[in-house]
């Protein structure tokens, strides 16, 4: 089967490094504060680099390729519901919306976590509640993201998890969105 390179090495290393940072942050929680802080700082640094790469990176890494209007996302979701969604070589509109939601949530999570280390918010129950709410929202979004990846893998007969490891997807076919 012919394949084509879609995800560059930066996107793949970013993705799996962010996964690792989030898992470490979630597991360390309140028990290993230093490890939790460093996992959060790592996630923040990764996100900052991804924001830059989303502007200057390879074509499928650029936000301009996959961030679509709410109307386009809603239209794509309707196509999914009717089983008529097109296969996208890069991120589909729903996947692009998920990336935006995850990045926004994780930025808020990192920011609220950092604020908890400052004099102004040290011990602030309100900021702790915000941080915890954002952490729970991130977990929900990650679950939806994984579910969407599995669904798209099933619907389009390709292993998207493997593609995020190798960087390669099935070559474009008639009707695919490049």
XYZ file of C-alpha atoms in Angstrom, residues 8-168:
161
model
C 6.817 15.759 10.546
C 9.185 14.700 13.321
C 8.507 17.837 15.365
C 4.738 17.224 15.435
C 5.224 13.584 16.409
C 7.801 14.258 19.133
C 5.673 17.149 20.418
C 2.549 14.978 20.524
C 4.057 12.067 22.434
C 6.133 14.323 24.705
C 2.992 16.254 25.624
C 1.204 12.966 26.318
C 4.091 11.948 28.618
C 4.094 15.333 30.380
C 0.366 15.167 31.009
C 0.516 11.599 32.288
C 3.360 12.493 34.668
C 1.555 15.645 35.842
C -1.677 13.731 36.393
C 0.011 10.851 38.251
C 2.195 13.109 40.403
C -0.667 15.434 41.425
C -0.247 16.567 45.007
C 2.039 13.718 46.063
C 5.205 14.652 44.160
C 5.002 18.430 43.905
C 8.395 19.002 42.253
C 7.771 16.351 39.619
C 4.289 17.793 39.034
C 5.718 21.296 38.554
C 8.380 20.123 36.107
C 5.839 18.139 34.117
C 3.709 21.291 33.905
C 6.674 23.439 32.869
C 7.559 20.839 30.236
C 4.007 20.902 28.896
C 4.069 24.713 28.784
C 7.380 24.745 26.882
C 6.115 22.131 24.435
C 2.931 24.109 23.816
C 4.901 27.330 23.249
C 7.056 25.559 20.647
C 3.958 24.050 19.004
C 2.337 27.464 18.714
C 5.382 28.710 16.811
C 5.488 25.548 14.660
C 1.803 26.013 13.898
C 2.739 29.200 12.059
C 6.101 28.349 10.460
C 6.073 24.549 10.313
C 5.450 22.048 7.549
C 2.134 22.271 5.661
C 0.120 19.759 7.719
C 1.471 21.216 10.974
C 0.240 24.738 10.235
C -2.888 26.008 11.924
C -3.970 27.505 8.604
C -4.295 23.943 7.264
C -6.592 22.547 9.927
C -8.241 25.321 11.948
C -11.651 25.762 10.336
C -14.671 27.925 11.068
C -17.328 26.708 13.521
C -19.670 26.323 10.541
C -17.180 24.033 8.758
C -16.728 21.973 11.939
C -20.505 21.654 12.410
C -20.898 20.637 8.767
C -18.204 17.981 9.167
C -19.863 16.656 12.337
C -23.144 16.350 10.418
C -21.280 14.403 7.727
C -19.909 12.066 10.418
C -23.438 11.545 11.781
C -24.661 10.520 8.328
C -21.580 8.416 7.554
C -20.552 10.602 4.613
C -17.467 12.358 5.972
C -14.467 12.638 3.679
C -11.068 11.288 4.651
C -8.605 14.095 5.333
C -4.905 13.602 4.751
C -4.158 16.022 7.584
C -6.451 16.825 10.489
C -10.152 16.856 9.695
C -12.208 19.886 10.848
C -13.314 18.133 14.058
C -9.722 17.150 14.813
C -8.601 20.714 14.207
C -11.263 22.006 16.606
C -10.108 19.449 19.187
C -6.508 20.647 18.856
C -7.626 24.236 19.469
C -9.724 23.160 22.474
C -6.891 21.062 23.913
C -4.274 23.774 23.419
C -6.505 26.451 24.972
C -7.344 24.220 27.929
C -3.724 23.187 28.456
C -2.526 26.788 28.252
C -5.063 27.668 30.956
C -3.999 24.629 32.970
C -0.304 25.535 32.762
C -0.997 29.193 33.523
C -3.187 28.421 36.533
C -0.609 25.926 37.815
C 2.165 28.486 37.486
C 0.027 31.158 39.186
C -0.345 28.829 42.172
C 3.433 29.119 42.678
C 3.347 32.938 42.829
C 2.945 35.057 45.944
C -0.328 36.482 44.623
C -2.042 33.083 44.335
C -0.118 30.852 46.767
C -2.782 28.864 48.635
C -5.647 30.418 46.659
C -8.588 28.027 46.757
C -10.163 29.781 43.788
C -7.045 29.247 41.644
C -6.762 25.648 42.848
C -10.392 25.101 41.801
C -9.706 26.645 38.387
C -6.619 24.455 37.967
C -8.493 21.317 38.983
C -11.454 22.142 36.722
C -9.119 22.681 33.767
C -7.334 19.393 34.558
C -10.670 17.560 34.543
C -11.692 19.298 31.311
C -8.367 18.278 29.763
C -9.051 14.644 30.701
C -12.498 14.810 29.088
C -11.039 16.372 25.939
C -8.281 13.758 25.784
C -10.920 11.031 26.051
C -12.933 12.618 23.235
C -9.751 13.027 21.186
C -8.811 9.359 21.570
C -12.391 8.364 20.766
C -12.333 10.518 17.632
C -9.007 9.035 16.540
C -10.333 5.499 17.009
C -13.567 6.346 15.184
C -11.735 7.949 12.237
C -9.300 5.017 12.126
C -12.232 2.609 11.901
C -14.235 4.686 9.400
C -11.316 5.317 7.031
C -9.529 1.992 7.490
C -6.209 3.383 8.650
C -4.321 3.301 11.906
C -4.031 6.948 12.956
C -2.083 6.061 16.086
C 0.574 4.380 13.937
C 0.542 7.443 11.655
C 1.373 9.653 14.655
C 4.354 7.375 15.338
C 5.642 6.913 11.781
C 4.430 10.188 10.283
C 2.955 8.314 7.316
